[in-house]
Tab-separated table of C-alpha atoms and ligand atoms in Angstrom:
chain	number	residue	atom	x	y	z
A	29	UNK	CA	46.158	-200.237	-34.669
A	30	UNK	CA	46.586	-203.219	-37.030
A	31	UNK	CA	48.880	-205.021	-34.528
A	32	UNK	CA	47.925	-207.100	-31.497
A	33	UNK	CA	50.678	-206.334	-28.994
A	34	UNK	CA	49.360	-204.107	-26.237
A	35	UNK	CA	52.314	-201.866	-25.440
A	36	UNK	CA	53.039	-199.912	-22.291
A	37	UNK	CA	51.521	-196.528	-23.231
A	38	UNK	CA	54.527	-194.654	-21.840
A	39	UNK	CA	58.276	-194.663	-22.125
A	40	UNK	CA	60.715	-194.669	-19.215
A	41	UNK	CA	61.906	-191.248	-18.155
A	42	UNK	CA	64.049	-192.061	-15.136
A	43	UNK	CA	65.149	-195.409	-13.780
A	44	UNK	CA	65.737	-196.898	-10.356
A	45	UNK	CA	68.297	-199.695	-9.944
A	46	UNK	CA	67.108	-203.033	-8.580
A	47	UNK	CA	69.416	-204.780	-6.124
A	48	UNK	CA	69.862	-208.468	-6.848
A	49	UNK	CA	70.363	-210.136	-3.445
A	50	UNK	CA	71.581	-213.729	-3.730
A	51	UNK	CA	70.038	-216.764	-2.044
A	52	UNK	CA	72.254	-216.489	1.027
A	53	UNK	CA	71.287	-212.831	1.527
A	54	UNK	CA	67.607	-213.662	1.091
A	55	UNK	CA	67.767	-216.466	3.618
A	56	UNK	CA	69.485	-214.156	6.119
A	57	UNK	CA	66.784	-211.551	5.528
A	58	UNK	CA	64.034	-214.122	6.132
A	59	UNK	CA	65.628	-215.225	9.363
A	60	UNK	CA	66.012	-211.648	10.593
A	61	UNK	CA	62.373	-210.868	9.675
A	62	UNK	CA	60.944	-213.947	11.394
A	63	UNK	CA	59.562	-215.156	8.034
A	64	UNK	CA	57.396	-212.043	7.782
A	65	UNK	CA	57.839	-210.403	4.371
A	66	UNK	CA	56.821	-207.012	5.792
A	67	UNK	CA	60.092	-207.179	7.748
A	68	UNK	CA	62.248	-207.588	4.609
A	69	UNK	CA	64.036	-204.420	3.482
A	70	UNK	CA	63.052	-203.248	0.008
A	71	UNK	CA	66.713	-203.481	-1.075
A	72	UNK	CA	66.549	-207.193	-0.316
A	73	UNK	CA	63.719	-207.707	-2.834
A	74	UNK	CA	64.171	-208.292	-6.566
A	75	UNK	CA	60.595	-207.809	-7.781
A	76	UNK	CA	58.327	-206.215	-5.194
A	77	UNK	CA	54.711	-207.288	-5.597
A	78	UNK	CA	53.850	-206.771	-1.937
A	79	UNK	CA	51.335	-204.132	-2.884
A	80	UNK	CA	50.133	-201.908	-5.699
A	81	UNK	CA	49.561	-199.212	-3.086
A	82	UNK	CA	51.693	-196.107	-3.461
A	83	UNK	CA	54.315	-198.077	-5.375
A	84	UNK	CA	53.517	-196.914	-8.900
A	85	UNK	CA	55.576	-194.608	-11.066
A	86	UNK	CA	54.292	-191.077	-11.415
A	87	UNK	CA	54.173	-189.353	-14.778
A	88	UNK	CA	56.245	-186.377	-15.850
A	89	UNK	CA	53.023	-184.336	-15.658
A	90	UNK	CA	52.524	-185.376	-12.034
A	91	UNK	CA	56.099	-184.428	-11.139
A	92	UNK	CA	55.662	-181.133	-12.949
A	93	UNK	CA	52.427	-180.586	-11.028
A	94	UNK	CA	54.289	-181.122	-7.782
A	95	UNK	CA	56.469	-178.125	-8.581
A	96	UNK	CA	53.283	-176.066	-8.691
A	97	UNK	CA	52.176	-177.296	-5.255
A	98	UNK	CA	50.786	-174.508	-3.089
A	99	UNK	CA	51.842	-175.183	0.499
A	100	UNK	CA	49.538	-172.633	2.096
A	101	UNK	CA	48.132	-173.952	5.352
A	102	UNK	CA	44.584	-172.824	4.569
A	103	UNK	CA	42.859	-172.436	1.228
A	104	UNK	CA	45.721	-173.786	-0.875
A	105	UNK	CA	45.269	-173.484	-4.652
A	106	UNK	CA	46.308	-177.145	-4.915
A	107	UNK	CA	43.382	-178.143	-2.708
A	108	UNK	CA	40.851	-176.403	-4.935
A	109	UNK	CA	42.317	-178.131	-7.976
A	110	UNK	CA	42.157	-181.496	-6.179
A	111	UNK	CA	38.607	-180.829	-4.991
A	112	UNK	CA	37.458	-179.859	-8.461
A	113	UNK	CA	38.919	-183.040	-10.013
A	114	UNK	CA	37.381	-185.271	-7.324
A	115	UNK	CA	34.003	-183.569	-7.664
A	116	UNK	CA	34.226	-183.840	-11.448
A	117	UNK	CA	34.821	-187.595	-11.341
A	118	UNK	CA	32.585	-188.538	-8.422
A	119	UNK	CA	29.842	-185.914	-8.459
A	120	UNK	CA	30.010	-186.036	-4.631
A	121	UNK	CA	29.602	-182.653	-3.014
A	122	UNK	CA	31.905	-182.717	0.034
A	123	UNK	CA	35.566	-183.603	-0.474
A	124	UNK	CA	37.887	-184.157	2.465
A	125	UNK	CA	41.558	-184.943	1.770
A	126	UNK	CA	43.285	-187.526	3.965
A	127	UNK	CA	46.814	-188.860	4.096
A	128	UNK	CA	45.662	-192.266	2.863
A	129	UNK	CA	42.628	-194.523	2.556
A	130	UNK	CA	42.594	-195.817	6.109
A	131	UNK	CA	42.494	-192.262	7.455
A	132	UNK	CA	39.312	-191.699	5.436
A	133	UNK	CA	37.942	-194.953	6.879
A	134	UNK	CA	38.891	-194.008	10.426
A	135	UNK	CA	37.217	-190.629	10.130
A	136	UNK	CA	34.091	-191.965	8.447
A	137	UNK	CA	33.621	-194.848	10.873
A	138	UNK	CA	34.343	-192.692	13.924
A	139	UNK	CA	31.583	-190.268	12.978
A	140	UNK	CA	29.095	-192.763	11.513
A	141	UNK	CA	29.543	-196.085	13.343
A	142	UNK	CA	29.003	-196.934	17.016
A	143	UNK	CA	29.413	-199.953	19.250
A	144	UNK	CA	27.033	-202.795	18.390
A	145	UNK	CA	26.531	-201.642	14.776
A	146	UNK	CA	26.983	-203.908	11.774
A	147	UNK	CA	28.700	-202.785	8.557
A	148	UNK	CA	28.138	-205.007	5.500
A	149	UNK	CA	30.660	-204.929	2.642
A	150	UNK	CA	31.286	-207.282	-0.282
A	151	UNK	CA	34.647	-208.005	1.390
A	152	UNK	CA	36.220	-205.616	3.863
A	153	UNK	CA	39.843	-204.798	3.224
A	154	UNK	CA	42.031	-205.443	6.289
A	155	UNK	CA	42.224	-201.790	7.389
A	156	UNK	CA	38.517	-201.301	6.701
A	157	UNK	CA	37.627	-204.308	8.827
A	158	UNK	CA	39.997	-203.216	11.606
A	159	UNK	CA	38.588	-199.673	11.616
A	160	UNK	CA	35.004	-200.989	11.852
A	161	UNK	CA	35.957	-203.398	14.633
A	162	UNK	CA	37.868	-200.649	16.440
A	163	UNK	CA	34.512	-198.848	16.861
A	164	UNK	CA	33.127	-201.990	18.529
A	165	UNK	CA	31.041	-202.781	15.439
A	166	UNK	CA	30.853	-205.940	13.360
A	167	UNK	CA	32.362	-205.992	9.844
A	168	UNK	CA	30.319	-208.418	7.763
A	169	UNK	CA	31.475	-209.786	4.374
A	170	UNK	CA	28.551	-210.478	2.035
A	171	UNK	CA	30.200	-211.206	-1.304
A	172	UNK	CA	28.282	-213.610	-3.594
A	173	UNK	CA	29.078	-217.273	-2.797
A	174	UNK	CA	31.163	-217.679	-5.998
A	175	UNK	CA	33.312	-214.796	-4.736
A	176	UNK	CA	35.078	-217.122	-2.316
A	177	UNK	CA	35.499	-219.974	-4.805
A	178	UNK	CA	38.865	-219.353	-6.512
A	179	UNK	CA	38.006	-221.492	-9.537
A	180	UNK	CA	34.505	-220.123	-10.275
A	181	UNK	CA	34.680	-218.056	-13.455
A	182	UNK	CA	32.256	-215.143	-13.433
A	183	UNK	CA	32.517	-211.656	-14.944
A	184	UNK	CA	31.687	-209.879	-11.674
A	185	UNK	CA	32.841	-212.056	-8.822
A	186	UNK	CA	33.134	-209.052	-6.520
A	187	UNK	CA	29.350	-208.526	-6.475
A	188	UNK	CA	27.538	-208.259	-3.185
A	189	UNK	CA	25.028	-210.992	-2.369
A	190	UNK	CA	21.841	-208.938	-2.480
A	191	UNK	CA	19.691	-211.599	-0.788
A	192	UNK	CA	22.232	-211.907	2.024
A	193	UNK	CA	22.293	-208.116	2.382
A	194	UNK	CA	18.515	-207.975	2.653
A	195	UNK	CA	18.466	-210.915	5.101
A	196	UNK	CA	21.128	-209.227	7.241
A	197	UNK	CA	19.169	-205.983	7.394
A	198	UNK	CA	15.990	-207.869	8.309
A	199	UNK	CA	17.903	-209.835	10.924
A	200	UNK	CA	19.835	-207.081	12.719
A	201	UNK	CA	17.506	-204.157	11.938
A	202	UNK	CA	18.313	-201.153	9.760
A	203	UNK	CA	18.907	-198.947	12.823
A	204	UNK	CA	22.043	-200.975	13.616
A	205	UNK	CA	23.412	-200.619	10.073
A	206	UNK	CA	24.869	-197.114	9.749
A	207	UNK	CA	26.044	-197.737	6.194
A	208	UNK	CA	26.585	-200.395	3.559
A	209	UNK	CA	29.928	-200.421	1.784
A	210	UNK	CA	31.004	-201.977	-1.510
A	211	UNK	CA	34.692	-202.298	-2.387
A	212	UNK	CA	35.564	-201.732	-6.061
A	213	UNK	CA	37.382	-203.772	-7.128
A	214	UNK	CA	37.124	-206.328	-4.342
A	215	UNK	CA	40.760	-206.458	-3.235
A	216	UNK	CA	40.527	-209.109	-0.516
A	217	UNK	CA	38.302	-211.227	-2.744
A	218	UNK	CA	40.819	-211.463	-5.588
A	219	UNK	CA	40.609	-207.962	-7.083
A	220	UNK	CA	37.316	-208.932	-8.677
A	221	UNK	CA	35.048	-206.270	-10.163
A	222	UNK	CA	31.518	-205.302	-9.180
A	223	UNK	CA	28.917	-204.763	-11.907
A	224	UNK	CA	26.924	-201.578	-12.327
A	225	UNK	CA	23.768	-203.653	-11.967
A	226	UNK	CA	24.959	-204.929	-8.595
A	227	UNK	CA	25.686	-201.368	-7.449
A	228	UNK	CA	22.169	-200.401	-8.576
A	229	UNK	CA	20.724	-203.336	-6.639
A	230	UNK	CA	22.642	-202.376	-3.476
A	231	UNK	CA	21.398	-198.805	-3.906
A	232	UNK	CA	17.806	-200.027	-4.214
A	233	UNK	CA	18.060	-202.106	-1.011
A	234	UNK	CA	19.701	-199.199	0.836
A	235	UNK	CA	16.910	-196.878	-0.354
A	236	UNK	CA	14.268	-199.340	0.780
A	237	UNK	CA	15.666	-199.384	4.315
A	238	UNK	CA	16.990	-195.815	4.447
A	239	UNK	CA	20.652	-196.850	4.838
A	240	UNK	CA	23.519	-194.794	3.353
A	241	UNK	CA	25.682	-196.501	0.716
A	242	UNK	CA	29.432	-195.872	0.465
A	243	UNK	CA	32.015	-197.091	-2.024
A	244	UNK	CA	35.517	-198.143	-1.040
A	245	UNK	CA	36.693	-196.662	-4.302
A	246	UNK	CA	40.449	-197.392	-4.269
A	247	UNK	CA	40.346	-199.076	-7.678
A	248	UNK	CA	37.328	-197.359	-9.209
A	249	UNK	CA	38.975	-196.886	-12.614
A	250	UNK	CA	39.970	-200.545	-12.916
A	251	UNK	CA	36.409	-201.481	-11.941
A	252	UNK	CA	35.051	-199.087	-14.570
A	253	UNK	CA	37.242	-200.729	-17.213
A	254	UNK	CA	35.919	-204.192	-16.309
A	255	UNK	CA	32.365	-202.843	-16.639
A	256	UNK	CA	33.244	-201.528	-20.090
A	257	UNK	CA	34.710	-204.896	-21.087
A	258	UNK	CA	32.149	-207.187	-19.507
A	259	UNK	CA	28.791	-205.551	-18.834
A	260	UNK	CA	26.376	-205.342	-21.753
A	261	UNK	CA	25.456	-201.772	-22.606
A	262	UNK	CA	28.761	-200.192	-21.540
A	263	UNK	CA	30.956	-201.178	-24.526
A	264	UNK	CA	30.840	-197.678	-25.947
A	265	UNK	CA	30.989	-195.746	-22.683
A	266	UNK	CA	34.159	-194.020	-21.549
A	267	UNK	CA	35.775	-195.102	-18.256
A	268	UNK	CA	35.018	-191.599	-16.946
A	269	UNK	CA	31.307	-191.880	-17.718
A	270	UNK	CA	31.179	-195.341	-16.138
A	271	UNK	CA	33.018	-194.123	-13.042
A	272	UNK	CA	30.641	-191.167	-12.739
A	273	UNK	CA	27.663	-193.517	-12.896
A	274	UNK	CA	29.217	-195.807	-10.249
A	275	UNK	CA	29.719	-192.874	-7.882
A	276	UNK	CA	26.260	-191.479	-8.654
A	277	UNK	CA	24.753	-194.589	-7.045
A	278	UNK	CA	26.587	-193.968	-3.753
A	279	UNK	CA	26.160	-191.430	-0.956
A	280	UNK	CA	29.883	-191.242	-0.431
A	281	UNK	CA	33.236	-192.905	-0.885
A	282	UNK	CA	36.531	-193.546	0.817
A	283	UNK	CA	39.544	-193.511	-1.441
A	284	UNK	CA	43.198	-194.388	-1.250
A	285	UNK	CA	44.905	-192.280	-3.909
A	286	UNK	CA	47.837	-194.693	-3.646
A	287	UNK	CA	45.956	-196.970	-6.038
A	288	UNK	CA	43.855	-195.392	-8.774
A	289	UNK	CA	45.037	-191.922	-7.774
A	290	UNK	CA	48.382	-192.967	-9.325
A	291	UNK	CA	50.108	-191.199	-6.433
A	292	UNK	CA	52.562	-192.347	-3.798
A	293	UNK	CA	50.458	-191.064	-0.905
A	294	UNK	CA	47.016	-189.608	-0.244
A	295	UNK	CA	43.341	-190.305	-0.150
A	296	UNK	CA	39.999	-188.728	0.513
A	297	UNK	CA	36.574	-189.078	2.008
A	298	UNK	CA	33.810	-187.734	-0.210
A	299	UNK	CA	30.157	-187.592	0.737
A	300	UNK	CA	26.849	-185.960	-0.083
A	301	UNK	CA	25.946	-185.822	3.621
A	302	UNK	CA	26.753	-182.360	5.064
A	303	UNK	CA	26.400	-183.580	8.688
A	304	UNK	CA	28.876	-186.430	8.165
A	305	UNK	CA	31.182	-184.014	6.348
A	306	UNK	CA	31.060	-181.453	9.169
A	307	UNK	CA	31.862	-184.007	11.866
A	308	UNK	CA	34.516	-185.617	9.678
A	309	UNK	CA	36.190	-182.240	9.067
A	310	UNK	CA	36.284	-181.499	12.786
A	311	UNK	CA	37.919	-184.855	13.428
A	312	UNK	CA	40.256	-184.306	10.474
A	313	UNK	CA	41.560	-181.117	12.060
A	314	UNK	CA	42.203	-183.025	15.287
A	315	UNK	CA	43.974	-185.999	13.740
A	316	UNK	CA	45.139	-185.247	10.181
A	317	UNK	CA	45.384	-181.555	9.460
A	318	UNK	CA	43.341	-178.606	8.270
A	319	UNK	CA	40.446	-179.280	5.899
A	320	UNK	CA	42.306	-178.084	2.810
A	321	UNK	CA	45.281	-180.395	3.162
A	322	UNK	CA	44.265	-183.287	5.446
A	323	UNK	CA	47.767	-184.468	6.314
A	324	UNK	CA	49.100	-184.052	2.775
A	325	UNK	CA	51.490	-181.560	1.266
A	326	UNK	CA	50.076	-179.232	-1.377
A	327	UNK	CA	52.284	-180.994	-3.924
A	328	UNK	CA	50.664	-184.331	-3.058
A	329	UNK	CA	47.265	-182.835	-3.854
A	330	UNK	CA	48.638	-181.778	-7.264
A	331	UNK	CA	50.000	-185.273	-7.965
A	332	UNK	CA	46.665	-186.867	-7.040
A	333	UNK	CA	44.628	-184.400	-9.096
A	334	UNK	CA	46.707	-185.224	-12.166
A	335	UNK	CA	46.775	-188.971	-11.383
A	336	UNK	CA	42.991	-189.165	-11.126
A	337	UNK	CA	42.763	-187.766	-14.659
A	338	UNK	CA	45.463	-190.047	-16.077
A	339	UNK	CA	44.023	-193.212	-14.535
A	340	UNK	CA	40.875	-192.843	-16.639
A	341	UNK	CA	42.834	-192.889	-19.909
A	342	UNK	CA	41.646	-195.848	-22.004
A	343	UNK	CA	45.126	-196.708	-23.284
A	344	UNK	CA	46.415	-196.855	-19.749
A	345	UNK	CA	43.528	-199.016	-18.489
A	346	UNK	CA	43.757	-201.417	-21.447
A	347	UNK	CA	47.485	-201.920	-20.779
A	348	UNK	CA	46.982	-202.141	-17.022
A	349	UNK	CA	44.321	-204.852	-17.020
A	350	UNK	CA	45.992	-206.746	-19.864
A	351	UNK	CA	49.391	-206.835	-18.115
A	352	UNK	CA	47.830	-208.386	-15.005
A	353	UNK	CA	46.044	-210.971	-17.153
A	354	UNK	CA	49.362	-211.730	-18.897
A	355	UNK	CA	50.994	-212.884	-15.642
A	356	UNK	CA	47.859	-214.814	-14.701
A	357	UNK	CA	47.770	-216.605	-18.060
A	358	UNK	CA	51.498	-217.427	-17.882
A	359	UNK	CA	51.248	-219.194	-14.526
A	360	UNK	CA	47.811	-220.744	-15.111
A	361	UNK	CA	49.025	-222.252	-18.408
A	362	UNK	CA	51.702	-224.073	-16.366
A	363	UNK	CA	48.990	-225.489	-14.094
A	364	UNK	CA	49.447	-223.132	-11.133
A	365	UNK	CA	46.050	-222.681	-9.416
A	366	UNK	CA	45.011	-219.023	-9.265
A	367	UNK	CA	41.858	-217.067	-8.584
A	368	UNK	CA	39.988	-216.986	-11.866
A	369	UNK	CA	39.362	-214.838	-13.742
A	370	UNK	CA	42.376	-212.637	-12.900
A	371	UNK	CA	41.518	-209.447	-11.068
A	372	UNK	CA	42.571	-205.945	-11.994
A	373	UNK	CA	45.599	-205.153	-9.917
A	374	UNK	CA	46.968	-208.520	-8.876
A	375	UNK	CA	47.275	-212.209	-9.521
A	376	UNK	CA	46.165	-214.336	-6.576
A	377	UNK	CA	47.780	-217.747	-6.205
A	378	UNK	CA	45.520	-220.335	-4.589
A	379	UNK	CA	47.757	-221.702	-1.839
A	380	UNK	CA	45.047	-224.008	-0.456
A	381	UNK	CA	44.947	-225.833	-3.811
A	382	UNK	CA	48.730	-225.778	-4.280
A	383	UNK	CA	49.646	-226.887	-0.756
A	384	UNK	CA	46.810	-229.261	0.230
A	385	UNK	CA	49.161	-230.911	2.741
A	386	UNK	CA	49.364	-227.688	4.816
A	387	UNK	CA	46.234	-227.003	6.936
A	388	UNK	CA	44.908	-223.440	7.229
A	389	UNK	CA	46.187	-223.071	10.799
A	390	UNK	CA	49.709	-223.693	9.459
A	391	UNK	CA	49.300	-220.785	7.044
A	392	UNK	CA	49.828	-222.301	3.566
A	393	UNK	CA	49.698	-218.919	1.833
A	394	UNK	CA	52.312	-217.420	4.164
A	395	UNK	CA	54.529	-220.477	3.582
A	396	UNK	CA	54.143	-220.093	-0.190
A	397	UNK	CA	54.861	-216.350	-0.077
A	398	UNK	CA	58.015	-217.000	1.952
A	399	UNK	CA	59.156	-219.607	-0.583
A	400	UNK	CA	58.611	-217.251	-3.551
A	401	UNK	CA	60.855	-214.743	-1.822
A	402	UNK	CA	63.459	-217.306	-0.838
A	403	UNK	CA	63.602	-218.820	-4.344
A	404	UNK	CA	63.477	-215.719	-6.517
A	405	UNK	CA	63.381	-212.582	-4.397
A	406	UNK	CA	59.745	-212.029	-5.424
A	407	UNK	CA	57.744	-210.469	-2.597
A	408	UNK	CA	53.985	-211.056	-2.507
A	409	UNK	CA	51.600	-210.948	0.418
A	410	UNK	CA	49.541	-213.533	2.258
A	411	UNK	CA	45.792	-212.988	2.113
A	412	UNK	CA	44.609	-215.913	4.168
A	413	UNK	CA	44.429	-217.077	7.740
A	414	UNK	CA	47.313	-214.888	8.933
A	415	UNK	CA	45.496	-211.798	7.668
A	416	UNK	CA	41.866	-212.750	8.233
A	417	UNK	CA	41.818	-215.835	10.491
A	418	UNK	CA	40.759	-215.515	14.109
A	419	UNK	CA	43.240	-216.669	16.768
A	420	UNK	CA	41.753	-219.051	19.316
A	421	UNK	CA	41.807	-217.443	22.806
A	422	UNK	CA	42.464	-220.920	24.308
A	423	UNK	CA	45.550	-221.363	22.106
A	424	UNK	CA	43.924	-223.900	19.756
A	425	UNK	CA	43.977	-223.681	15.940
A	426	UNK	CA	42.855	-220.381	14.387
A	427	UNK	CA	39.451	-220.071	12.754
A	428	UNK	CA	40.513	-220.134	9.093
A	429	UNK	CA	39.930	-217.419	6.514
A	430	UNK	CA	37.613	-218.092	3.549
A	431	UNK	CA	40.568	-218.481	1.153
A	432	UNK	CA	44.334	-219.012	1.359
A	433	UNK	CA	45.803	-216.695	-1.265
A	434	UNK	CA	49.152	-215.176	-2.109
A	435	UNK	CA	48.556	-211.853	-3.800
A	436	UNK	CA	51.094	-210.709	-6.360
A	437	UNK	CA	50.076	-207.071	-6.735
A	438	UNK	CA	51.395	-205.232	-9.762
A	439	UNK	CA	52.576	-201.668	-9.101
A	440	UNK	CA	51.238	-199.261	-11.720
A	441	UNK	CA	53.537	-198.299	-14.650
A	442	UNK	CA	56.569	-199.744	-12.814
A	443	UNK	CA	57.667	-203.143	-14.127
A	444	UNK	CA	58.220	-204.176	-17.739
A	445	UNK	CA	57.185	-207.379	-19.447
A	446	UNK	CA	60.557	-209.045	-18.747
A	447	UNK	CA	60.162	-208.390	-15.028
A	448	UNK	CA	56.791	-210.093	-15.219
A	449	UNK	CA	58.256	-212.983	-17.248
A	450	UNK	CA	60.810	-213.464	-14.459
A	451	UNK	CA	58.019	-213.547	-11.845
A	452	UNK	CA	56.196	-216.162	-13.920
A	453	UNK	CA	59.321	-218.307	-14.013
A	454	UNK	CA	59.792	-218.091	-10.226
A	455	UNK	CA	56.135	-218.918	-9.522
A	456	UNK	CA	56.159	-221.912	-11.870
A	457	UNK	CA	59.413	-223.225	-10.357
A	458	UNK	CA	58.162	-222.900	-6.762
A	459	UNK	CA	54.810	-224.452	-7.681
A	460	UNK	CA	56.601	-227.463	-9.191
A	461	UNK	CA	58.037	-228.264	-5.761
A	462	UNK	CA	55.045	-227.200	-3.673
A	463	UNK	CA	54.766	-230.593	-1.971
A	464	UNK	CA	58.125	-229.903	-0.238
A	465	UNK	CA	56.926	-226.638	1.347
A	466	UNK	CA	56.243	-227.013	5.075
A	467	UNK	CA	53.629	-225.122	7.081
A	468	UNK	CA	54.425	-222.416	9.642
A	469	UNK	CA	53.557	-221.615	13.227
A	470	UNK	CA	53.292	-218.131	14.745
A	471	UNK	CA	55.936	-217.304	17.346
A	472	UNK	CA	54.674	-213.804	18.193
A	473	UNK	CA	51.694	-211.661	17.179
A	474	UNK	CA	50.087	-208.308	18.061
A	475	UNK	CA	46.350	-207.914	18.878
A	476	UNK	CA	45.475	-205.966	15.672
A	477	UNK	CA	46.447	-206.458	12.016
A	478	UNK	CA	48.834	-209.243	12.974
A	479	UNK	CA	50.035	-209.941	9.432
A	480	UNK	CA	52.161	-206.785	9.485
A	481	UNK	CA	54.334	-207.767	12.444
A	482	UNK	CA	53.738	-211.413	13.466
A	483	UNK	CA	56.783	-213.712	13.342
A	484	UNK	CA	56.836	-217.346	12.254
A	485	UNK	CA	58.901	-220.515	12.244
A	486	UNK	CA	58.646	-223.647	10.124
A	487	UNK	CA	56.569	-226.465	11.618
B	25	LIG	C1	40.237	-201.986	-0.887
B	25	LIG	C2	41.120	-201.155	-0.011
B	25	LIG	N1	40.566	-200.334	0.889
B	25	LIG	C3	41.317	-199.552	1.681
B	25	LIG	C4	42.697	-199.574	1.614
B	25	LIG	C5	43.495	-198.692	2.553
B	25	LIG	O1	44.179	-197.694	1.857
B	25	LIG	P1	45.557	-197.099	2.457
B	25	LIG	O2	46.585	-198.159	2.331
B	25	LIG	O3	45.829	-195.919	1.591
B	25	LIG	O4	45.311	-196.726	3.859
B	25	LIG	C6	43.306	-200.413	0.692
B	25	LIG	C7	44.783	-200.467	0.624
B	25	LIG	O5	45.388	-201.374	0.105
B	25	LIG	C8	42.501	-201.235	-0.136
B	25	LIG	O6	43.031	-202.045	-1.052
C-alpha cells in the first residue's frame, strides 16, 4: 500500500463496555485488594494490561468454529482438526491437548523431571519455574547477559547463553539435565525474541550431550515475525515457514493457546518422544481429561485450531508487533525508562531506573504498578522481586530479582489506538511524579507464586 499507517487488520464486530471507575472507587478497590492488582475486579479496571493471556478477541471464524464443536468424550472431530493444525505447524508427532500452558508444563515435568535435576531455560516463566521446583528440581535461567540489562539494544535479547549452557551441563552432568527449554518469546525477560541461530546452537549442544530440547512456545508466531524482521536470510520467509523451522529444531513444546493460539483458554504438549507422550497421556487422563480433549470443550479445540492459523497471518503479525512498539515509543519519547527494544506482546517499564529511591526489597515495580492503577485505572503486572525474589527465611530482606519491571501486556485484537494513547498519557503522568512513589512491604504471602495473592502496605 502507498500509505504508512499500519491499520488494525480487522473491524469490530461486537463491543464490550468498559466501566470507568473514578479515583475514589479505585482507591477503595486497592485497599480491599491489599495493593495486589490480582485482587482488583475487572470491572474496576479501565484498561486491563495485566496479561495478554486469554484476554484477546476471537474472530468471527473462531466463534463460527465453536458452533461446530464436537463434544464427544472420545475421538471428537474437533480434536482431530486441532491435532492436524498443531502437527502442520510444529511437525511434532504427538499432540496432547491441555486446559492451558501450565497443565502442559505440569504433565511434562512430572513425567520427565525428578528431584535433584536441573532444567535450564533462557528465562523460566513463573508457572514454568514453579512446576520445575515443585518436582524438587532446580530451574536455571541462562539468558545472555544483555538479556537482563533493560537498556541494552540487541535484536535477539531472549537468546540463551550457549557458553553458560555448556558450562552448566559440564558442571552438573548431563544425566541430571532431563531437558533444556527455551521460551519464545522470552516473556519474563521482556518479551524478547530468540534467533533461529540461537535455537540451532542450543540444538547442537543438546545433541552433543544427548539432552532433549523443548520450546515454551506460547508466543511462537511473534517470535517468528521478529526472525523475519531481524535475522538475515529470513526476510522473504513466511511466518509459517519460520515457525516450522523453529519447531523442527526441538524435540517437543509446551504451549498456552491463550497467547498465540488466539483463544481464551487451552494449550498443548507436543513431542516426538513416544515414551514421554504415553506417560503424559496417562497422567492427562488422571488430572485433565481424556486424551482427545484434555480438559477442554470440543468448541475450545475448534477455536484454537482456527486461532493457530490466523496468528500466522502476516497482516496480523505486522499490526501486532507494530502496536506494541507504538506504546513503547510513546512513553520512551517522554523519557520513561523501558526495556529496549520493545518486546512482542508487552511494554516493560523499568521500575528500578524510574524509582531509584525504592530498594528491591520494597518492591519498586509493585509500587509503580499500583500507582498506574490508582492514577488511571491501568492494570499492569509486577515482574520483579515480588514475582521472582526469594524471601529470606530469617525475615530479612528478600534476595532481589534480576530486574524490576512493570509489564503492560497488550491483549490481542482488543484495544484500539486511542486506548493505547490513553495508557501512554497515564504512564507519562505517573513517571513525572515517580520520586513521590513510596515502596511497599508485604503483609501476607503464600509459599508458592506469591505475587498472585500476597498483600502489601506502603512503607
Ligand atoms: C512464557 C509462558 N510460559 C507459560 C505460561 C503459562 O501458560 P498458562 O497461563 O496458559 O498456564 C505463560 C503464561 O503467561 C507464559 O507466558
